[in-house]
PDB file of C-alpha atoms and ligand atoms in Angstrom:
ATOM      1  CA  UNK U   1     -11.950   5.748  -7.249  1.00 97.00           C
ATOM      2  CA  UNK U   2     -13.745   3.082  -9.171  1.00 98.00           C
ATOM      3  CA  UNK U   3     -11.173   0.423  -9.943  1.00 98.00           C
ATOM      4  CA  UNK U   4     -10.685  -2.700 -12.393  1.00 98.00           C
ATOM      5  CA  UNK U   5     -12.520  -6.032 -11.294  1.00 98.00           C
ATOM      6  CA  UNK U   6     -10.270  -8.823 -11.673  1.00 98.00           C
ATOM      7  CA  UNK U   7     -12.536 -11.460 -13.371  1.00 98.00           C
ATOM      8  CA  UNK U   8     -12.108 -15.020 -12.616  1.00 98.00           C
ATOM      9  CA  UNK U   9      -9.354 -16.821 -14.546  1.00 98.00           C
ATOM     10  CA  UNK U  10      -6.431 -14.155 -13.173  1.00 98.00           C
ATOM     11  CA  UNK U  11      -4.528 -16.269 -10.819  1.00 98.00           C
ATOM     12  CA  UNK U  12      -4.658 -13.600  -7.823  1.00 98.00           C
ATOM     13  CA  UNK U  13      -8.190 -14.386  -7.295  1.00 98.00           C
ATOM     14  CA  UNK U  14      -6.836 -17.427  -6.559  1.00 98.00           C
ATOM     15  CA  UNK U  15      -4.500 -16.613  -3.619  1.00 98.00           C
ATOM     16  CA  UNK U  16      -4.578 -16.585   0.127  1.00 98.00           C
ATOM     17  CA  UNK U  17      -4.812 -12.382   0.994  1.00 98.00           C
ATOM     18  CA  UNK U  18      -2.807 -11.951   4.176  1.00 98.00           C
ATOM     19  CA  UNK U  19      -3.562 -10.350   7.455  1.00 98.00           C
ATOM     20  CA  UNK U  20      -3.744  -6.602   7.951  1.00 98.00           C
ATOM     21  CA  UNK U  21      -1.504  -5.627  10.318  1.00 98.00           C
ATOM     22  CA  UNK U  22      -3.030  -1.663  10.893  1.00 98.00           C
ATOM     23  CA  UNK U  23      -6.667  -1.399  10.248  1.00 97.00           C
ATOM     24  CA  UNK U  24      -6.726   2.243  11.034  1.00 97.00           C
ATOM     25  CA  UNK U  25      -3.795   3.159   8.727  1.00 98.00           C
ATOM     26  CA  UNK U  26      -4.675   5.931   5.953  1.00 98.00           C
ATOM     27  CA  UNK U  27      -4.118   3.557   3.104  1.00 98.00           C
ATOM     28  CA  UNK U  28      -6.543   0.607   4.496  1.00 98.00           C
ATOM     29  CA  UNK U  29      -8.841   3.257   4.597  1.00 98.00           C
ATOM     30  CA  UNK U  30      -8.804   4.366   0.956  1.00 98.00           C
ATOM     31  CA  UNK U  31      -8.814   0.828  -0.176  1.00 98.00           C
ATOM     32  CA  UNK U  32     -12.202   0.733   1.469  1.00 98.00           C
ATOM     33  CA  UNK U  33     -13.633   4.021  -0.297  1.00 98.00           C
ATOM     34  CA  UNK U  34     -12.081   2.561  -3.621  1.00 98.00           C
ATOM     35  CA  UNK U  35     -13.809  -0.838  -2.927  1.00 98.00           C
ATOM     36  CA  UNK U  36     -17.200   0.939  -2.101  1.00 98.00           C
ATOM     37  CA  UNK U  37     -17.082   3.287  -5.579  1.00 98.00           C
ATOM     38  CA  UNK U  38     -16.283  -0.286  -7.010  1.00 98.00           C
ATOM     39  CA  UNK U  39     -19.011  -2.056  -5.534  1.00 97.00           C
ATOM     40  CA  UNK U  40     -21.419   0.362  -5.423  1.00 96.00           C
ATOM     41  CA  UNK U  41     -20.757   1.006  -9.618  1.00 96.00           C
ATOM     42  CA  UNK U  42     -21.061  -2.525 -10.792  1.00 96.00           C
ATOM     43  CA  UNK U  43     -24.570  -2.484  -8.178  1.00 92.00           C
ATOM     44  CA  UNK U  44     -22.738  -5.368  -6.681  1.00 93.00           C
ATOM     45  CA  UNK U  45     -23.830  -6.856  -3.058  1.00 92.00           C
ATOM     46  CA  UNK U  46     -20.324  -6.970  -2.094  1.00 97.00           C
ATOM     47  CA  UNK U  47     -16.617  -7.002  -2.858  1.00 98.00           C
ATOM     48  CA  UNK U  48     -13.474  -7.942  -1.653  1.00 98.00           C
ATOM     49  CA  UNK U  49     -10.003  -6.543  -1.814  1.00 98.00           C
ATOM     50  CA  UNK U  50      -8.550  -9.282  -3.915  1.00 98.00           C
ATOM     51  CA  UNK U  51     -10.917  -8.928  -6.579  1.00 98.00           C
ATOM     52  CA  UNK U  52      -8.962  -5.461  -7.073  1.00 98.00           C
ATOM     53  CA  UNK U  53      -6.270  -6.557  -6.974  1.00 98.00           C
ATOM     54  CA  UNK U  54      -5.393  -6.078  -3.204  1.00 98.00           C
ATOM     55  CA  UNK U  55      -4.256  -9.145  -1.541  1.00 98.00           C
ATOM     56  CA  UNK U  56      -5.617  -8.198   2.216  1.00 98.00           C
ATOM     57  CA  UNK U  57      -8.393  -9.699   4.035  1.00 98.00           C
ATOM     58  CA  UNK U  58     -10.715  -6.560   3.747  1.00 98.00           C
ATOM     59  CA  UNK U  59     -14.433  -7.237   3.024  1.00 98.00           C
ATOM     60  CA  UNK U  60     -17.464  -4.771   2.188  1.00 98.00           C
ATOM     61  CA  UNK U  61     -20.725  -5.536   2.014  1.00 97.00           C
ATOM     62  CA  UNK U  62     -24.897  -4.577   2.525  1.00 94.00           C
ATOM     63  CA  UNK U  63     -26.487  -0.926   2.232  1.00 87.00           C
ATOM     64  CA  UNK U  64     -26.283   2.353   3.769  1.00 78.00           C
ATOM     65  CA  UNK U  65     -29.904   2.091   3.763  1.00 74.00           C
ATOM     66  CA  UNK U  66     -31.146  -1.065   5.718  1.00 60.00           C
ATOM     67  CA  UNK U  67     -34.542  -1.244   3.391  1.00 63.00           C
ATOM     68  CA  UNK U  68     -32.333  -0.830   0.464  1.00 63.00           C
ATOM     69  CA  UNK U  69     -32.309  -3.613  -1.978  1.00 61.00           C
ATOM     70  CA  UNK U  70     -30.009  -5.116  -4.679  1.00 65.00           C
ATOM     71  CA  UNK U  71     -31.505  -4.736  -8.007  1.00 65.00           C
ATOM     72  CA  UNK U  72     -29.408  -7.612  -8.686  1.00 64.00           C
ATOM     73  CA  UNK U  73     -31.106  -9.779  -5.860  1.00 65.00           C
ATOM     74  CA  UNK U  74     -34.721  -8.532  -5.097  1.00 67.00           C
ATOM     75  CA  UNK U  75     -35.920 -11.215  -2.591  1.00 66.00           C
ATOM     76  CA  UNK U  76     -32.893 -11.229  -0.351  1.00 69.00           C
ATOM     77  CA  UNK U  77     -33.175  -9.791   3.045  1.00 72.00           C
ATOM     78  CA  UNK U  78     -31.829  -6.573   3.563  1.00 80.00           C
ATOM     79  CA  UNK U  79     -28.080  -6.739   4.838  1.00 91.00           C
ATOM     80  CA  UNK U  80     -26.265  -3.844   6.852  1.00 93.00           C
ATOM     81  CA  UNK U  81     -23.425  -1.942   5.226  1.00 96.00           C
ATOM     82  CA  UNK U  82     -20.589  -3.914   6.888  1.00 97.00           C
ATOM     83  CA  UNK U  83     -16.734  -3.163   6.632  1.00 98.00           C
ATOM     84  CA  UNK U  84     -14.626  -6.104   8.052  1.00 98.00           C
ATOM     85  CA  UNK U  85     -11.078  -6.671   8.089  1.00 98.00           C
ATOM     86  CA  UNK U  86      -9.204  -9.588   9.129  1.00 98.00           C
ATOM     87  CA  UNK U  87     -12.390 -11.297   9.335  1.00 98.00           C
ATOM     88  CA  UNK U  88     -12.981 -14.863  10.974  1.00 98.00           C
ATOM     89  CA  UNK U  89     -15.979 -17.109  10.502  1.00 98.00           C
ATOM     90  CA  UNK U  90     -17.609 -20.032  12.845  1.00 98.00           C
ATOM     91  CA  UNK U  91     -19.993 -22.295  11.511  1.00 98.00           C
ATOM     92  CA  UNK U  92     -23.499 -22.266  13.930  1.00 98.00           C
ATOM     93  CA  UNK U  93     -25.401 -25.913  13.519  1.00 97.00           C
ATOM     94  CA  UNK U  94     -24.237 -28.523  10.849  1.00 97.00           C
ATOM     95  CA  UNK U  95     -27.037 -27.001   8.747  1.00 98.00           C
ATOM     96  CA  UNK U  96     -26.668 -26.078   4.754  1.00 98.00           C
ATOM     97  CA  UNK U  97     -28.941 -23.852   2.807  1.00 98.00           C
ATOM     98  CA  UNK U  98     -28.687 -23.490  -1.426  1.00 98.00           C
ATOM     99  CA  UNK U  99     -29.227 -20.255  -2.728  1.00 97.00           C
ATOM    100  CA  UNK U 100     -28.647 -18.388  -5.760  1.00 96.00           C
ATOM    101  CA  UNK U 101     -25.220 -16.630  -5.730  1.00 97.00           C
ATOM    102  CA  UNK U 102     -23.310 -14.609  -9.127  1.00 97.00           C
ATOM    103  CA  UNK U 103     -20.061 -13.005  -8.537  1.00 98.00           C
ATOM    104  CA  UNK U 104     -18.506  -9.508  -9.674  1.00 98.00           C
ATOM    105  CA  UNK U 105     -15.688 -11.177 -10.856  1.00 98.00           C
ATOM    106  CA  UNK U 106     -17.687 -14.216 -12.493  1.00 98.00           C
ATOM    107  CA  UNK U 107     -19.882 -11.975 -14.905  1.00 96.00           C
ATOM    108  CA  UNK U 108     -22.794 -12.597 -16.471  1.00 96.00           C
ATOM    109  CA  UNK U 109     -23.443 -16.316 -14.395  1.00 97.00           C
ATOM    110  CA  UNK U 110     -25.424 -17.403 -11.489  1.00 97.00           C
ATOM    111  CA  UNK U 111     -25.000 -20.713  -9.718  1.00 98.00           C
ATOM    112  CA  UNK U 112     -26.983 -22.117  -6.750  1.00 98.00           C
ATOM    113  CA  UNK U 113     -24.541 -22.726  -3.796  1.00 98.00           C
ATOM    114  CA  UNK U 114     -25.248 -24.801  -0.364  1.00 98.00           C
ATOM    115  CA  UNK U 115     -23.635 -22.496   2.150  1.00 98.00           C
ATOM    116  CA  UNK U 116     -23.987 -22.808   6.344  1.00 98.00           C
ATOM    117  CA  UNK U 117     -27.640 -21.415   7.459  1.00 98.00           C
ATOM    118  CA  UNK U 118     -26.116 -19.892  10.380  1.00 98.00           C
ATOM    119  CA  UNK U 119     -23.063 -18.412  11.542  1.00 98.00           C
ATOM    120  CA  UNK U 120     -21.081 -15.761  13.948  1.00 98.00           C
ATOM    121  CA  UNK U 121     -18.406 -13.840  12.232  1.00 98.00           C
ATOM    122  CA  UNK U 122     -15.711 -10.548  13.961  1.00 98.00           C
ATOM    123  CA  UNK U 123     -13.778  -9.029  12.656  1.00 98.00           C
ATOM    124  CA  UNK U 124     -12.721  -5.526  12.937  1.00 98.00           C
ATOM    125  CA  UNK U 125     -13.787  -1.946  11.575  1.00 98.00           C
ATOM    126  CA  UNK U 126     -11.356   0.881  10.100  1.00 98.00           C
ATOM    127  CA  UNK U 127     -11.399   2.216  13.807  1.00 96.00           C
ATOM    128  CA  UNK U 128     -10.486  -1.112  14.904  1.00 95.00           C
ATOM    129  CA  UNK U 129     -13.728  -1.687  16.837  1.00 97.00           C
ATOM    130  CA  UNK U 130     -14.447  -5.392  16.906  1.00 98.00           C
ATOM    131  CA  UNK U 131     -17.710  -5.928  14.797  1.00 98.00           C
ATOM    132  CA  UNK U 132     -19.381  -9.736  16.026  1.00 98.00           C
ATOM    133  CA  UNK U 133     -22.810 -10.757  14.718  1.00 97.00           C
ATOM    134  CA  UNK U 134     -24.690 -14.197  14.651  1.00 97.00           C
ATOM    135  CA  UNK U 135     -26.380 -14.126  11.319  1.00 97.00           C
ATOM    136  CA  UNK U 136     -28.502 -16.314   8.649  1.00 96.00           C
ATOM    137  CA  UNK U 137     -29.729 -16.450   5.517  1.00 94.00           C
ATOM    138  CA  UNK U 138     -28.844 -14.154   2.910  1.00 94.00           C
ATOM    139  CA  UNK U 139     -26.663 -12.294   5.400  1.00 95.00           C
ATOM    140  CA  UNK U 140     -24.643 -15.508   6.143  1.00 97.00           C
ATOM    141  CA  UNK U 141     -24.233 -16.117   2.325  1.00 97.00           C
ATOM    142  CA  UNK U 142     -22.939 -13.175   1.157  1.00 97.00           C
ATOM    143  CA  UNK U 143     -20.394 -13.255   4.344  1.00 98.00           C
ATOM    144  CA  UNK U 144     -19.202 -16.543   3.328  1.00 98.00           C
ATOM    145  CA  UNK U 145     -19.062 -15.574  -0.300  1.00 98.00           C
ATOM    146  CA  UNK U 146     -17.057 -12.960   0.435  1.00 98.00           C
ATOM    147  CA  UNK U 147     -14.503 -14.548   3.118  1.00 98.00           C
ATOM    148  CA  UNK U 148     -13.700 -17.427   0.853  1.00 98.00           C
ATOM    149  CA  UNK U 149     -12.102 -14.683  -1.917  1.00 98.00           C
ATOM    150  CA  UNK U 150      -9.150 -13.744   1.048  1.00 98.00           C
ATOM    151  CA  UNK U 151      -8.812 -17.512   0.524  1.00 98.00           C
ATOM    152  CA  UNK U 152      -8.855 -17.754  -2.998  1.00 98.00           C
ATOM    153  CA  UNK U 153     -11.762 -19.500  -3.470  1.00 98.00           C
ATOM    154  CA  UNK U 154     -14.556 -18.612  -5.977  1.00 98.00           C
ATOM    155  CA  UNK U 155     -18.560 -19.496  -5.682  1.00 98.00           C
ATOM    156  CA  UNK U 156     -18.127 -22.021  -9.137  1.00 98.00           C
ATOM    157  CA  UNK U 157     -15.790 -23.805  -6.609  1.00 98.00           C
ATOM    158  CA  UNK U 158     -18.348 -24.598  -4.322  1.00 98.00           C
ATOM    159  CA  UNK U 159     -21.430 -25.690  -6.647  1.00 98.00           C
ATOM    160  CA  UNK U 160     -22.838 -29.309  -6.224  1.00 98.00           C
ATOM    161  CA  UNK U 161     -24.943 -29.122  -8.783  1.00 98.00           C
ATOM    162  CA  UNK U 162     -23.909 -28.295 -12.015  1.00 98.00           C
ATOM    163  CA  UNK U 163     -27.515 -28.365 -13.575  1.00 98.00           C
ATOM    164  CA  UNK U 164     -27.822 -25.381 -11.356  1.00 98.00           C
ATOM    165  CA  UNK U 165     -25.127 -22.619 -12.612  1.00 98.00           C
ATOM    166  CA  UNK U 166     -25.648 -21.326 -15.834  1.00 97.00           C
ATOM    167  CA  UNK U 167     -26.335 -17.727 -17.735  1.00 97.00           C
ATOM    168  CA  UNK U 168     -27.915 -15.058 -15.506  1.00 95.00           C
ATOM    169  CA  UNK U 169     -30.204 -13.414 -18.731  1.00 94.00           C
ATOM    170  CA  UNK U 170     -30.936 -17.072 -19.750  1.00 96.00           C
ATOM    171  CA  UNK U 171     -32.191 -18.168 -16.293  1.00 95.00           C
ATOM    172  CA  UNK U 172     -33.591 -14.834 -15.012  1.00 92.00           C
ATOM    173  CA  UNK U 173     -34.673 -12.827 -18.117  1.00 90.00           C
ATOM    174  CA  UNK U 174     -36.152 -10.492 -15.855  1.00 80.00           C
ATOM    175  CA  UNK U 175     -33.895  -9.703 -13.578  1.00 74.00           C
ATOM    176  CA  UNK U 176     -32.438  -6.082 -13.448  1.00 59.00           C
ATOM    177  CA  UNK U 177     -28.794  -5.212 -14.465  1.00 53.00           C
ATOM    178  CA  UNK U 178     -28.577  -9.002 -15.322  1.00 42.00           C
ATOM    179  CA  UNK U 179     -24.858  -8.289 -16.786  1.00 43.00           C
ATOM    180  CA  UNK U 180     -23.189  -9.663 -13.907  1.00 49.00           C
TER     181      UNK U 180
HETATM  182 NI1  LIG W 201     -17.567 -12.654  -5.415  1.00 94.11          NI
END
């Protein structure tokens, strides 16, 4: 079921989701297929609970298809379609990398934010299997970007540079489905 996308501004994007305690219990698992309808309907490149509404640490993101790409970002490296839950992040290298990032629940903006190059991330699946990568690039940003919502933090939060966040169809008139 496609569900509402809290936009920023609503003060439970703003608060620290808590642990889940069953990963493999029936309702964990159709907060997943109601955050993939959600996702997948607003062509986003991932979501996470609390932007429904849903204070758990759940995260979605990538493509069923591993060539697929985002409309929404067409240069970014293909990402696997990742469920994680209670997810935990380690910094690899003192490294930072800017990129472009825009938000489901920030619509209509994009702002460049630095973010670490590399990192390993677990977490589990909704059959509990441990999932553990080492990733970069635009993998490792939209992992981060996704994390800090279970901690109540939004992408305009992080921006340095102000001179780089503005209007998506003002800065990227060509970019598809530019409306978020
Ligand atoms: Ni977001």
């Amino acid at each position: 079921m496609i569900r509402d996308i809290l936009r920023m501004g609503d003060p439970r994007l703003l608060e620290t989701s808590k642990r889940v305690a069953d990963p493999g219990a029936p309702e964990i698992r159709a907060l997943v297929a109601d955050m993939f309808d959600t996702m997948h309907a607003a062509n986003g490149a991932g979501l996470a609970a609390p932007q429904i509404g849903v204070g758990l640490r759940v995260v979605i993101f990538g493509y069923r298809d591993a060539n697929a790409r985002n409309p929404r970002y067409p240069d970014a490296d293909p990402v696997p379609e990742t469920i994680l839950i209670n997810p935990e992040l380690t910094a690899i290298g003192p490294e930072f990398e800017d990129g472009w990032e825009g938000c489901l629940s920030v619509p209509g903006l994009r702002g460049v934010v630095p973010r670490h190059a590399r990192l390993r991330y677990r977490g589990v699946d909704l059959d509990g299997q441990l999932i553990e990568r080492e990733v970069s690039g635009f993998h490792a940003r939209v992992v981060q970007h996704e994390c800090d919502h279970l901690d109540g933090i939004l992408y305009p939060m992080r921006i340095t540079d102000f001179t780089l966040f503005g209007y998506t169809d003002v800065m990227f008139p060509g970019l598809a489905d530019a409306d978020d």
